[in-house]
mmCIF file of C-alpha atoms and ligand atoms in Angstrom:
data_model
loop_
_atom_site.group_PDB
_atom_site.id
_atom_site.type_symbol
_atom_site.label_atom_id
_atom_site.label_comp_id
_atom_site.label_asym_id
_atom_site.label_seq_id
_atom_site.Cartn_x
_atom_site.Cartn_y
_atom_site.Cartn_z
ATOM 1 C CA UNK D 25 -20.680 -7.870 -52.969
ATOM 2 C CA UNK D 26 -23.344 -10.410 -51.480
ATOM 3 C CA UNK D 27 -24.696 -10.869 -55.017
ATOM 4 C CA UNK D 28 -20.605 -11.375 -56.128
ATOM 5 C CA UNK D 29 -20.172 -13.620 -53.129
ATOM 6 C CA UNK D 30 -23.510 -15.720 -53.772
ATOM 7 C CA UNK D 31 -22.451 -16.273 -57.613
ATOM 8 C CA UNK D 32 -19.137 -17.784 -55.883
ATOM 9 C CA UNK D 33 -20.965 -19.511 -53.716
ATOM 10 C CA UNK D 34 -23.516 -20.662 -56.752
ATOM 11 C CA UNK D 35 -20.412 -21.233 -59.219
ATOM 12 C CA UNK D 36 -18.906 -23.584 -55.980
ATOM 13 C CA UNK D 37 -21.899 -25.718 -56.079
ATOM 14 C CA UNK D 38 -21.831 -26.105 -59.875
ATOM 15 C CA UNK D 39 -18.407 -26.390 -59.716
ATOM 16 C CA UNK D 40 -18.473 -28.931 -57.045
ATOM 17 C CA UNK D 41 -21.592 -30.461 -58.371
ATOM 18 C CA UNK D 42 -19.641 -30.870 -61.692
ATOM 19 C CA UNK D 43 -16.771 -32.178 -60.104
ATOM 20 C CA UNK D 44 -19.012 -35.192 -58.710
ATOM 21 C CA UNK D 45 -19.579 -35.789 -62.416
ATOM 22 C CA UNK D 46 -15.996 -35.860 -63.396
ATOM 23 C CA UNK D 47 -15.473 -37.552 -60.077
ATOM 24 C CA UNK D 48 -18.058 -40.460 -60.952
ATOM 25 C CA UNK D 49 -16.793 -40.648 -64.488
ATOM 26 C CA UNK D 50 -13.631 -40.943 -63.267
ATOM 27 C CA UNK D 51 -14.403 -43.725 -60.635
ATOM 28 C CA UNK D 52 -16.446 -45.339 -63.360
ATOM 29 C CA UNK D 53 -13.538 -45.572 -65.589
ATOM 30 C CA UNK D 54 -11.083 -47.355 -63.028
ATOM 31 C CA UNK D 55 -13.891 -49.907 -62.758
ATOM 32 C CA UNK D 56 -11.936 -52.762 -64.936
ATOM 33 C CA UNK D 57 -13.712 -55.974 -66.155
ATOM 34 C CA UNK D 58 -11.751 -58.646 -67.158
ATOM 35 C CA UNK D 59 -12.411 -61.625 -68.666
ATOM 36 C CA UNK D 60 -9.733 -64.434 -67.803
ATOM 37 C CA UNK D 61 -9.690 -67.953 -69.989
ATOM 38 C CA UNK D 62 -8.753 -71.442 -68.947
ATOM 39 C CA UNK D 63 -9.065 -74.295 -70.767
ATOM 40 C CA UNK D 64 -9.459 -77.034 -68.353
ATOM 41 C CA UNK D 65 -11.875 -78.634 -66.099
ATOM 42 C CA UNK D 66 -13.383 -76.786 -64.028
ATOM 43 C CA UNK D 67 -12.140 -78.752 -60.959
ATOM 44 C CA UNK D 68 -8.824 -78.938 -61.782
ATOM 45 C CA UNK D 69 -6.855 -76.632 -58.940
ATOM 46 C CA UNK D 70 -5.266 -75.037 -61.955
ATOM 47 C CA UNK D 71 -8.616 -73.978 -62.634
ATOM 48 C CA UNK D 72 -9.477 -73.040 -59.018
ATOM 49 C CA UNK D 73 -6.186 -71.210 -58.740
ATOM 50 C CA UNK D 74 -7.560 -68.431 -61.424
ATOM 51 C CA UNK D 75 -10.603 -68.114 -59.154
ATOM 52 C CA UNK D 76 -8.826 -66.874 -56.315
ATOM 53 C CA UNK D 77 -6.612 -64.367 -58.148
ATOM 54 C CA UNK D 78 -9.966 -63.125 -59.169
ATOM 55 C CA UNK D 79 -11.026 -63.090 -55.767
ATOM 56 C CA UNK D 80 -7.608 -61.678 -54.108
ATOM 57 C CA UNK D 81 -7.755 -58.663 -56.968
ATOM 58 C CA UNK D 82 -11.278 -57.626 -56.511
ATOM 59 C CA UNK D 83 -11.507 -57.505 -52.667
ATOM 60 C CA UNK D 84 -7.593 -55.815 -52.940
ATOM 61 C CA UNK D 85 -8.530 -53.026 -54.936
ATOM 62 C CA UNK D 86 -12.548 -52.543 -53.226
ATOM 63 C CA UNK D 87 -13.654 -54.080 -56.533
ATOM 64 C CA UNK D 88 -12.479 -52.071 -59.498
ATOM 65 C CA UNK D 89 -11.188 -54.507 -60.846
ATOM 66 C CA UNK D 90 -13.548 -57.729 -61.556
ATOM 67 C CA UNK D 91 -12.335 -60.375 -63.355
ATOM 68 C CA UNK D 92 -14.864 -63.147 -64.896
ATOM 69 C CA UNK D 93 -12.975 -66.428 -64.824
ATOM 70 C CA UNK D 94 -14.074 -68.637 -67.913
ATOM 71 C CA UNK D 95 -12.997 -72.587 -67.269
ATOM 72 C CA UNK D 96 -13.195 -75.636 -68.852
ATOM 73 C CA UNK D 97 -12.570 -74.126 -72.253
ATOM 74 C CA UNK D 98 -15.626 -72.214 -72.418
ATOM 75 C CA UNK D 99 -14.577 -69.292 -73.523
ATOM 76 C CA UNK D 100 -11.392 -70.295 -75.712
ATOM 77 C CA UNK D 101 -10.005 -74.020 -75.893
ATOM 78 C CA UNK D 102 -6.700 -75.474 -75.755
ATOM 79 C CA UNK D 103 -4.355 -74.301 -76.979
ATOM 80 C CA UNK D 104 -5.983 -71.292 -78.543
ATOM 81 C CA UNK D 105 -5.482 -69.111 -74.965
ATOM 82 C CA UNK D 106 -2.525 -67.247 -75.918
ATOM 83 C CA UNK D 107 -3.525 -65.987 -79.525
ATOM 84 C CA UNK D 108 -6.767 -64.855 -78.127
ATOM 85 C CA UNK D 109 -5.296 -62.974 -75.386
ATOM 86 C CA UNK D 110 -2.947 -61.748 -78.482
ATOM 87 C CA UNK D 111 -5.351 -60.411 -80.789
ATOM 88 C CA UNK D 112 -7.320 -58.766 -77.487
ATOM 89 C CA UNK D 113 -10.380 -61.037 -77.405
ATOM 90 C CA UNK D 114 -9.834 -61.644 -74.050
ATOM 91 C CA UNK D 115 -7.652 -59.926 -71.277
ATOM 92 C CA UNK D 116 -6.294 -62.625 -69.212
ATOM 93 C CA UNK D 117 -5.543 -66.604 -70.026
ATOM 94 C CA UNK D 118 -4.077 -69.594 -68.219
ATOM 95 C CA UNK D 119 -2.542 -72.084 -70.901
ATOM 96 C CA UNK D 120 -0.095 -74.796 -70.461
ATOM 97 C CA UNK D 121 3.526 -73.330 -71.580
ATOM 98 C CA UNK D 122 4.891 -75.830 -73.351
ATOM 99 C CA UNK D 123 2.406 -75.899 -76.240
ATOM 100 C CA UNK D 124 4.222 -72.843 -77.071
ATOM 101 C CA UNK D 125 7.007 -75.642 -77.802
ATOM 102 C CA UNK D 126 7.300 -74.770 -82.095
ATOM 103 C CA UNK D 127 7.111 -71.094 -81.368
ATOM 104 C CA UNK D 128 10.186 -71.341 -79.331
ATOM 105 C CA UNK D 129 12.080 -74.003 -77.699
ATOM 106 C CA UNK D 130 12.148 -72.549 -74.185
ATOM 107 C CA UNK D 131 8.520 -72.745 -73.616
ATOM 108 C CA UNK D 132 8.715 -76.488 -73.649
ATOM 109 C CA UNK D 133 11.679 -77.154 -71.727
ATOM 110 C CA UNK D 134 9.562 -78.695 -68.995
ATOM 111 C CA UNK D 135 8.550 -81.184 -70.938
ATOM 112 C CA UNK D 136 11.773 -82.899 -71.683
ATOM 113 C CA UNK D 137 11.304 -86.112 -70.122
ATOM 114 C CA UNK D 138 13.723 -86.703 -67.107
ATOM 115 C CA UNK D 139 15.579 -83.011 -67.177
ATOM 116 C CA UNK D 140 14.094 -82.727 -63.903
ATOM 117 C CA UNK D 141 13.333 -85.171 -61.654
ATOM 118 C CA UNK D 142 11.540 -83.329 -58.236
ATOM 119 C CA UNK D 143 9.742 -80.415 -57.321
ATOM 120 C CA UNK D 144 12.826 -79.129 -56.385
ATOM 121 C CA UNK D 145 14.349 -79.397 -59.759
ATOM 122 C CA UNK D 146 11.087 -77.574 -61.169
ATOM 123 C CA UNK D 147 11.617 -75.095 -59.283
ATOM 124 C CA UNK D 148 14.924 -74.044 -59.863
ATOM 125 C CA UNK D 149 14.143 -74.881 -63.520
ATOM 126 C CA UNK D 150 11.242 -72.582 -63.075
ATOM 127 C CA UNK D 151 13.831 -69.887 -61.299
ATOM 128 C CA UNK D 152 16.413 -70.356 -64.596
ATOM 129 C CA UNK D 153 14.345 -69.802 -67.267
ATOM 130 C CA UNK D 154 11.810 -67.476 -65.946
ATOM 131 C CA UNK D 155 13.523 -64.202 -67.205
ATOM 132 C CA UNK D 156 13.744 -65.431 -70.554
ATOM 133 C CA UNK D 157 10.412 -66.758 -70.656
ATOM 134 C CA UNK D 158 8.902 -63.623 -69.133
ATOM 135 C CA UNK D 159 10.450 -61.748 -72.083
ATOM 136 C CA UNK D 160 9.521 -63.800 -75.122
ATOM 137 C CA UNK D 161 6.264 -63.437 -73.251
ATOM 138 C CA UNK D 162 6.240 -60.116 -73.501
ATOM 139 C CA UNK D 163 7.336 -59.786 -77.163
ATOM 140 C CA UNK D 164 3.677 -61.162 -77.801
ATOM 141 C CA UNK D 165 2.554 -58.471 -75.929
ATOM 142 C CA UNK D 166 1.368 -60.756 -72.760
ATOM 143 C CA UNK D 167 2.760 -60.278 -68.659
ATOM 144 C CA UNK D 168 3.689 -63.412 -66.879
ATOM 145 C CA UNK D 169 1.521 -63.681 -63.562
ATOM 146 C CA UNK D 170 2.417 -66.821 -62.517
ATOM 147 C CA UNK D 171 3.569 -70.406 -63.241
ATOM 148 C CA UNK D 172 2.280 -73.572 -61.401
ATOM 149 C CA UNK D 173 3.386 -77.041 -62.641
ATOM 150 C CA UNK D 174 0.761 -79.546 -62.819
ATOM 151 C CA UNK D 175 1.801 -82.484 -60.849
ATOM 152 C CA UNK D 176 4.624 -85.140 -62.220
ATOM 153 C CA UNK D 177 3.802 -86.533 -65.502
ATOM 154 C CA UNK D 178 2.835 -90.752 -65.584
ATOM 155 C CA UNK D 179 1.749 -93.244 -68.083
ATOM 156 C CA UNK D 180 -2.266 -94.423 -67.826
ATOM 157 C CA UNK D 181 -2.881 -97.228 -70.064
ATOM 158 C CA UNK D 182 -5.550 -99.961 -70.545
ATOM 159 C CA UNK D 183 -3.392 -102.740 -70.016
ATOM 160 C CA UNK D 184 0.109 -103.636 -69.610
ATOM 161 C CA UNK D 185 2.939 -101.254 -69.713
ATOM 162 C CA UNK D 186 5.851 -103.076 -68.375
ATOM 163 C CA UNK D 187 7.789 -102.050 -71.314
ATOM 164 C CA UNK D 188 7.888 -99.997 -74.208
ATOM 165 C CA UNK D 189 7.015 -103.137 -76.712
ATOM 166 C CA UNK D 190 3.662 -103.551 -74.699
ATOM 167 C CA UNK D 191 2.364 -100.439 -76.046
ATOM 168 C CA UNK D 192 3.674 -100.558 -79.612
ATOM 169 C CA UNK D 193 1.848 -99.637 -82.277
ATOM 170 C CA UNK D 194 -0.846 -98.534 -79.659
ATOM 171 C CA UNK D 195 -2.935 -95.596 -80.234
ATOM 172 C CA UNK D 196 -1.641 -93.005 -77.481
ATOM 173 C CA UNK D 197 -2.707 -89.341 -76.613
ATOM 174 C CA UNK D 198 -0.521 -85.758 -76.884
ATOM 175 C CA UNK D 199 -1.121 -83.068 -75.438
ATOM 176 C CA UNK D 200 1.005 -80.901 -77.744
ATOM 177 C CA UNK D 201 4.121 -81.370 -80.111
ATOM 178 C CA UNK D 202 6.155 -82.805 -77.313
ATOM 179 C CA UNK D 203 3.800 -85.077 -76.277
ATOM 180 C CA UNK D 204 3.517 -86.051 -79.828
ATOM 181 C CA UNK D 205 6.772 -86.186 -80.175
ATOM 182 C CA UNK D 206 7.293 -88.790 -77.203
ATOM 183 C CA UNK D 207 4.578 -90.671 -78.298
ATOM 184 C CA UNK D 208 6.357 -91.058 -81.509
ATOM 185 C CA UNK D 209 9.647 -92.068 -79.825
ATOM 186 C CA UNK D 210 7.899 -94.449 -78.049
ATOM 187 C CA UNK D 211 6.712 -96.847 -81.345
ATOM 188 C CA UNK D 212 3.171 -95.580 -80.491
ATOM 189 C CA UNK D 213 0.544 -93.597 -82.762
ATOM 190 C CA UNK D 214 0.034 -90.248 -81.320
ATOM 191 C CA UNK D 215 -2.940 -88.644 -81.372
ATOM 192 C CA UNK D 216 -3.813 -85.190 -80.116
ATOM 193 C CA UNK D 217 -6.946 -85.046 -77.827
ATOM 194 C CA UNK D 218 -7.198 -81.630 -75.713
ATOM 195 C CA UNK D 219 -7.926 -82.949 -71.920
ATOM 196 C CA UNK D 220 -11.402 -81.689 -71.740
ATOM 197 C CA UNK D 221 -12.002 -84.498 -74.827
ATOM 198 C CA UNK D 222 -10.239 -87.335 -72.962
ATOM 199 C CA UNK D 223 -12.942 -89.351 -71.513
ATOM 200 C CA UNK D 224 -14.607 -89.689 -74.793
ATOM 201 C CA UNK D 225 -11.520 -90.592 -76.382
ATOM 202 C CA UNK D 226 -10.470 -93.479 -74.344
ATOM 203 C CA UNK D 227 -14.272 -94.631 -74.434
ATOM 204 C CA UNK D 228 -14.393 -94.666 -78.016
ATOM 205 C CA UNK D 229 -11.182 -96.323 -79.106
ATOM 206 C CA UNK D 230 -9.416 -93.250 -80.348
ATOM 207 C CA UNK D 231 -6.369 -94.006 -77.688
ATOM 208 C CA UNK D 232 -5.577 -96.547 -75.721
ATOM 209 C CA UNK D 233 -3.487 -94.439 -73.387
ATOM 210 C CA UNK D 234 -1.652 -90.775 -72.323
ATOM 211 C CA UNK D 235 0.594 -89.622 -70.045
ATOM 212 C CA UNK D 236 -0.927 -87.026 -68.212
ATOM 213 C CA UNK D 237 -0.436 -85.972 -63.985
ATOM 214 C CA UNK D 238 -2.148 -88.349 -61.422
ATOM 215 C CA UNK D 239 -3.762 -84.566 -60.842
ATOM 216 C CA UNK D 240 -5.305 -84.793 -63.633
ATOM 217 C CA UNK D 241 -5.917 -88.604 -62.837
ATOM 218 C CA UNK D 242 -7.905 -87.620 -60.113
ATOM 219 C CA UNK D 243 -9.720 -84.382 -61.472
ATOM 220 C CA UNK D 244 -11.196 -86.003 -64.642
ATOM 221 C CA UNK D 245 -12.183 -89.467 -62.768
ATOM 222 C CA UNK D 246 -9.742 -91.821 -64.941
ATOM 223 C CA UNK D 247 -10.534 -94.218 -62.930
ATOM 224 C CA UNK D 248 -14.064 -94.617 -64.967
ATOM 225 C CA UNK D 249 -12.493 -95.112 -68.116
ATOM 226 C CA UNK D 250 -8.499 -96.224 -67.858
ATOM 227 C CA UNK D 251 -7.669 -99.218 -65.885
ATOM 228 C CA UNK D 252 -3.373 -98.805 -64.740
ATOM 229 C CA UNK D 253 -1.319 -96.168 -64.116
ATOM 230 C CA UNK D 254 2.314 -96.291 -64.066
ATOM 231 C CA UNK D 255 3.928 -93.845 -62.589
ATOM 232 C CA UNK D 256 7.300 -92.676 -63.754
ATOM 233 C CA UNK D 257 7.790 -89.368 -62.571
ATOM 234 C CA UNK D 258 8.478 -88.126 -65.729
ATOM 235 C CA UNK D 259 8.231 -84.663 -66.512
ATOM 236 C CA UNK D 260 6.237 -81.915 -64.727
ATOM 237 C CA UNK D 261 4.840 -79.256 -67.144
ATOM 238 C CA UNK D 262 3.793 -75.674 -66.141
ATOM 239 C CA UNK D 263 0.865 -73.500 -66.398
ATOM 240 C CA UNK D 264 1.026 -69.868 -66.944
ATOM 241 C CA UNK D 265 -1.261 -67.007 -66.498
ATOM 242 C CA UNK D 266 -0.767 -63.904 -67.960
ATOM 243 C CA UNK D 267 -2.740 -60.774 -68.966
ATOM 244 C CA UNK D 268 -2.428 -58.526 -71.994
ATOM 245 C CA UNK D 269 0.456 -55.724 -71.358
ATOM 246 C CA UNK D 270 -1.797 -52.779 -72.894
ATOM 247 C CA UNK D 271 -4.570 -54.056 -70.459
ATOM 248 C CA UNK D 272 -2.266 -54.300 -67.114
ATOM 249 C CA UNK D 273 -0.540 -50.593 -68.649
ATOM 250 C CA UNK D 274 -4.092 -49.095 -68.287
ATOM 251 C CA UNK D 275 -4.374 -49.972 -64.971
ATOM 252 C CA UNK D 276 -3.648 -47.598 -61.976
ATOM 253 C CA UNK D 277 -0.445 -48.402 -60.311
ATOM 254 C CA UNK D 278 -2.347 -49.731 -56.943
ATOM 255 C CA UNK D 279 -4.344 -52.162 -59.005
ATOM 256 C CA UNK D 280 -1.154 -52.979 -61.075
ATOM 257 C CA UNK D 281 -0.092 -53.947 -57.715
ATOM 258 C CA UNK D 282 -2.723 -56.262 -56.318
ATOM 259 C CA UNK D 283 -2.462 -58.484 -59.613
ATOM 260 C CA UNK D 284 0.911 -58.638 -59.217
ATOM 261 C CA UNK D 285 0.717 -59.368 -55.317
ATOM 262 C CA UNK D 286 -2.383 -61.907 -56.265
ATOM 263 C CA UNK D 287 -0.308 -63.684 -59.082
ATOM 264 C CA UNK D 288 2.465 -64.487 -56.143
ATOM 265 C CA UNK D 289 0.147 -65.312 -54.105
ATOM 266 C CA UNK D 290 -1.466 -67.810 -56.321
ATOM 267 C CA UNK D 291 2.381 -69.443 -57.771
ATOM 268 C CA UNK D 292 3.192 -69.839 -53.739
ATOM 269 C CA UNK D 293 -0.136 -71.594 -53.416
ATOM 270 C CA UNK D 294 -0.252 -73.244 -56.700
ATOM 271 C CA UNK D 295 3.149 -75.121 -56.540
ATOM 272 C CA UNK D 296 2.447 -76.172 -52.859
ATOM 273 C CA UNK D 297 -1.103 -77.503 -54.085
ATOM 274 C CA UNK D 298 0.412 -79.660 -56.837
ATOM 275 C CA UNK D 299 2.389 -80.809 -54.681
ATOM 276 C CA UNK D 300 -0.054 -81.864 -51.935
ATOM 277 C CA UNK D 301 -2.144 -83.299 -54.751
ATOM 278 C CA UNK D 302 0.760 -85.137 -56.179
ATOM 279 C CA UNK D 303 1.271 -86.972 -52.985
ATOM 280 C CA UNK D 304 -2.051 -88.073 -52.594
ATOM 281 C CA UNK D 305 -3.274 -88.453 -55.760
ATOM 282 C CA UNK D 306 -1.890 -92.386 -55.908
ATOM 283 C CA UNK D 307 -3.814 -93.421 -53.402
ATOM 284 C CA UNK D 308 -7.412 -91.816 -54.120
ATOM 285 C CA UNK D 309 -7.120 -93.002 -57.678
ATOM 286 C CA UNK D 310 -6.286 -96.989 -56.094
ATOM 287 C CA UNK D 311 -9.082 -96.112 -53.684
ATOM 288 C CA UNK D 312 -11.177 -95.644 -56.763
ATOM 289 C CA UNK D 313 -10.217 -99.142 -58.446
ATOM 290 C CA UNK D 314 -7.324 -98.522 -60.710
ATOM 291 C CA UNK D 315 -4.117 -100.248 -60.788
ATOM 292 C CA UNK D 316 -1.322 -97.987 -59.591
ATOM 293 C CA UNK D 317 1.975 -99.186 -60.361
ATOM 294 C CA UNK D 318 5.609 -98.434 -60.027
ATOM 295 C CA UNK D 319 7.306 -98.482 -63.289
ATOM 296 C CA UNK D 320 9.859 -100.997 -64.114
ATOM 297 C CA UNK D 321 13.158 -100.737 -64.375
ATOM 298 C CA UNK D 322 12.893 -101.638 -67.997
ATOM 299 C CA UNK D 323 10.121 -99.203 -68.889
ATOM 300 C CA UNK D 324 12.244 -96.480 -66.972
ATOM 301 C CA UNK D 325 15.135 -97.325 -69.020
ATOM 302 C CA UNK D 326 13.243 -97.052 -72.200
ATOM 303 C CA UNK D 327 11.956 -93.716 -71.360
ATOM 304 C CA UNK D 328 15.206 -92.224 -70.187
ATOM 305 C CA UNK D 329 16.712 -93.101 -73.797
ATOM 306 C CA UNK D 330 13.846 -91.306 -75.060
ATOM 307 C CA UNK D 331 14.454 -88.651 -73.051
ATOM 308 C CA UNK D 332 17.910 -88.377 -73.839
ATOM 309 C CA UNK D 333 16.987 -88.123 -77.361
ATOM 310 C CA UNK D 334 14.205 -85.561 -76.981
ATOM 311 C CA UNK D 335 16.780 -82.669 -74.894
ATOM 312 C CA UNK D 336 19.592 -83.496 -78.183
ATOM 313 C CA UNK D 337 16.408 -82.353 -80.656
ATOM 314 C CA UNK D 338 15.543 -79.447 -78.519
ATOM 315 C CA UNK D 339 19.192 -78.325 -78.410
ATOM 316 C CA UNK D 340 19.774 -78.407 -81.932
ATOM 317 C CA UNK D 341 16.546 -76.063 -82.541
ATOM 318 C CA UNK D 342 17.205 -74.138 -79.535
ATOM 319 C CA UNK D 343 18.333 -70.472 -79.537
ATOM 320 C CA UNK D 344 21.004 -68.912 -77.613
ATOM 321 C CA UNK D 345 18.555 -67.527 -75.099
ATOM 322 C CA UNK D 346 17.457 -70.776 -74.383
ATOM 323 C CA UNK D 347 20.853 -72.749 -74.329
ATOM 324 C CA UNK D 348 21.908 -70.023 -71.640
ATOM 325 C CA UNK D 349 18.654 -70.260 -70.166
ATOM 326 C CA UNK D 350 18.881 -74.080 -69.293
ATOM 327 C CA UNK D 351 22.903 -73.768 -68.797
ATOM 328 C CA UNK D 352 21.812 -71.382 -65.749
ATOM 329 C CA UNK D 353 19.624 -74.181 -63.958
ATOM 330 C CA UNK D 354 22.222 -76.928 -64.874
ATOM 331 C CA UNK D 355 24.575 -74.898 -62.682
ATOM 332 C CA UNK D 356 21.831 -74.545 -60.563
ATOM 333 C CA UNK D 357 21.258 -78.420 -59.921
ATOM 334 C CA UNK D 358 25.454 -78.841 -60.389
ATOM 335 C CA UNK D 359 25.100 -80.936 -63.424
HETATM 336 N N1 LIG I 411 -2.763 -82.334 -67.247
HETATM 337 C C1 LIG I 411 -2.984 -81.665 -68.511
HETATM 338 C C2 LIG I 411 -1.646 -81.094 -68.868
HETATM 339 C C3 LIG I 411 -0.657 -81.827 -68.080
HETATM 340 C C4 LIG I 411 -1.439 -82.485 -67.010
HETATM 341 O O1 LIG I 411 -0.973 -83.027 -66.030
HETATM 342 C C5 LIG I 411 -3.419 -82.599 -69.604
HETATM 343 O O2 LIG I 411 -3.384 -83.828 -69.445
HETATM 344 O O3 LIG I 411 -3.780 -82.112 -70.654
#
């Protein structure tokens, strides 16, 4: 009987001592690394932003899960985010939505110059075309985390931009089809140049200008190598995170939870940051030495055609997801 009892009490300590091992395997296991990719300067607050989801998610879930945020295009540049998070080289991406623009109209709807014309506007654009975007999203196998628009889009030029014939024929950078598109539109030459390449670009003679955020003004020191900015208040583009579906399905449903929690977290901050920035952006850059202006009434007019003519193109091509998509926030706005 004692014998019988000690073998329990042996086969309870190997049992319990194997149970540790399955234990520690299992903790092991729910130990997640991540790697996340964003392609812009590291001191951009779009940047920043992916740092403190990565923050928020490890402390949340007592550091199982551990993502590695890789800026400034370290890892993967712009625009090649999305099709790396696609083919599972990495797990988790930031990259601007609208160079999604040929793949489907919606993605690029914020970039249709003068369809909104606030934060408020972006928002409830943001609010119309979410659901659609979040499932064309996940038809490429990727989960929307968040969306945080960059800051209102102006013109920086060396030189005078008081209408569109001052910058004919100049050489001026896009961003992405749109851009290039606009650029077109606007009699100049467009030429693609990834933000990370922009200094070098402007110091070299490849453009003369871009429209980009005073954000972005601010976070890649224009100042040093554009002398005006015009601001027109233009467009304000978005920038998405997201994280591979199969990744975020392994996780455990607590973890699934912080991301999700974090990725709130970080669109409340984000779109109260760009604004912040927005506001004071101006003023450092003048501070710095470059000429701020207000655009003219002429230049404004010029654009607004353009603008006109860019949402016509992008509702011939759009689908009917999209057309309902965009009919939703012009109910929205009461247009
Ligand atoms: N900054 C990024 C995207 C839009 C913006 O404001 C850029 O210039 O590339």
């Amino acid at each position: 009987m004692l014998n019988k009892s000690r073998s329990y009490v042996t086969g309870g300590a190997a049992a319990v001592a194997l149970l540790g091992v399955v234990m520690g395997a299992t903790v092991a296991s729910a130990q997640t690394k991540l790697n996340m990719a964003t392609p812009y300067n590291c001191q951009e607050f779009i940047s920043k932003l992916a740092s403190v989801v990565a923050e928020d998610v490890k402390a949340a879930t007592n550091g199982e899960v551990d993502i590695t945020v890789h800026c400034a295009g370290s890892l993967f540049k712009n625009p090649e985010i999305v099709g790396a998070a696609r083919t599972g080289q990495i797990d988790m991406g930031t990259q601007l939505m609208s160079n999604l623009g040929p793949e489907n109209r919606l993605f690029e709807v914020d970039n249709m110059p003068f369809l909104t014309s606030s934060y408020e506007e972006s928002w409830k654009l943001w609010q119309a075309t979410r659901p659609r975007l979040e499932e064309l999203m996940q038809e490429r196998g990727l989960r929307i985390l968040y969306a945080v628009p960059w800051g209102p889009q102006n013109f920086f030029f060396n030189g005078k931009l008081e209408n569109l014939d001052d910058v004919k024929g100049k050489k001026q950078r896009a961003y992405n089809a749109s851009t290039s598109r606009l650029a077109a539109l606007m009699d100049t030459v467009p030429v693609t140049v990834q933000a990370s390449d922009m200094a070098q670009a402007f110091q070299t003679g490849i453009i003369n200008g871009t429209s980009t955020s005073s954000n972005t003004g601010v976070a890649s020191n224009m100042h040093e190598f554009v002398t005006d900015m015009y601001m027109t208040n233009a467009w304000n583009p978005k920038q998405m995170a997201f994280i591979k579906e199969s990744v975020f399905q392994k996780m455990t449903p607590e973890q699934q939870e912080a991301l999700i929690f974090a990725g709130r977290k970080a669109e409340a901050i984000g779109w109260a940051q760009s604004i912040a920035i927005a506001q004071n952006a101006p003023r450092i850059l003048t501070e710095r030495g470059m000429k701020v202006h207000k655009a003219s009434g002429d230049l404004m007019g010029g654009l607004k055609k353009i603008g006109d003519t860019m949402l016509d193109e992008w509702l011939a091509k759009a689908d009917d997801g999209a057309k309902t998509a965009i009919g939703s926030f012009k109910t929205a706005v009461a247009r």
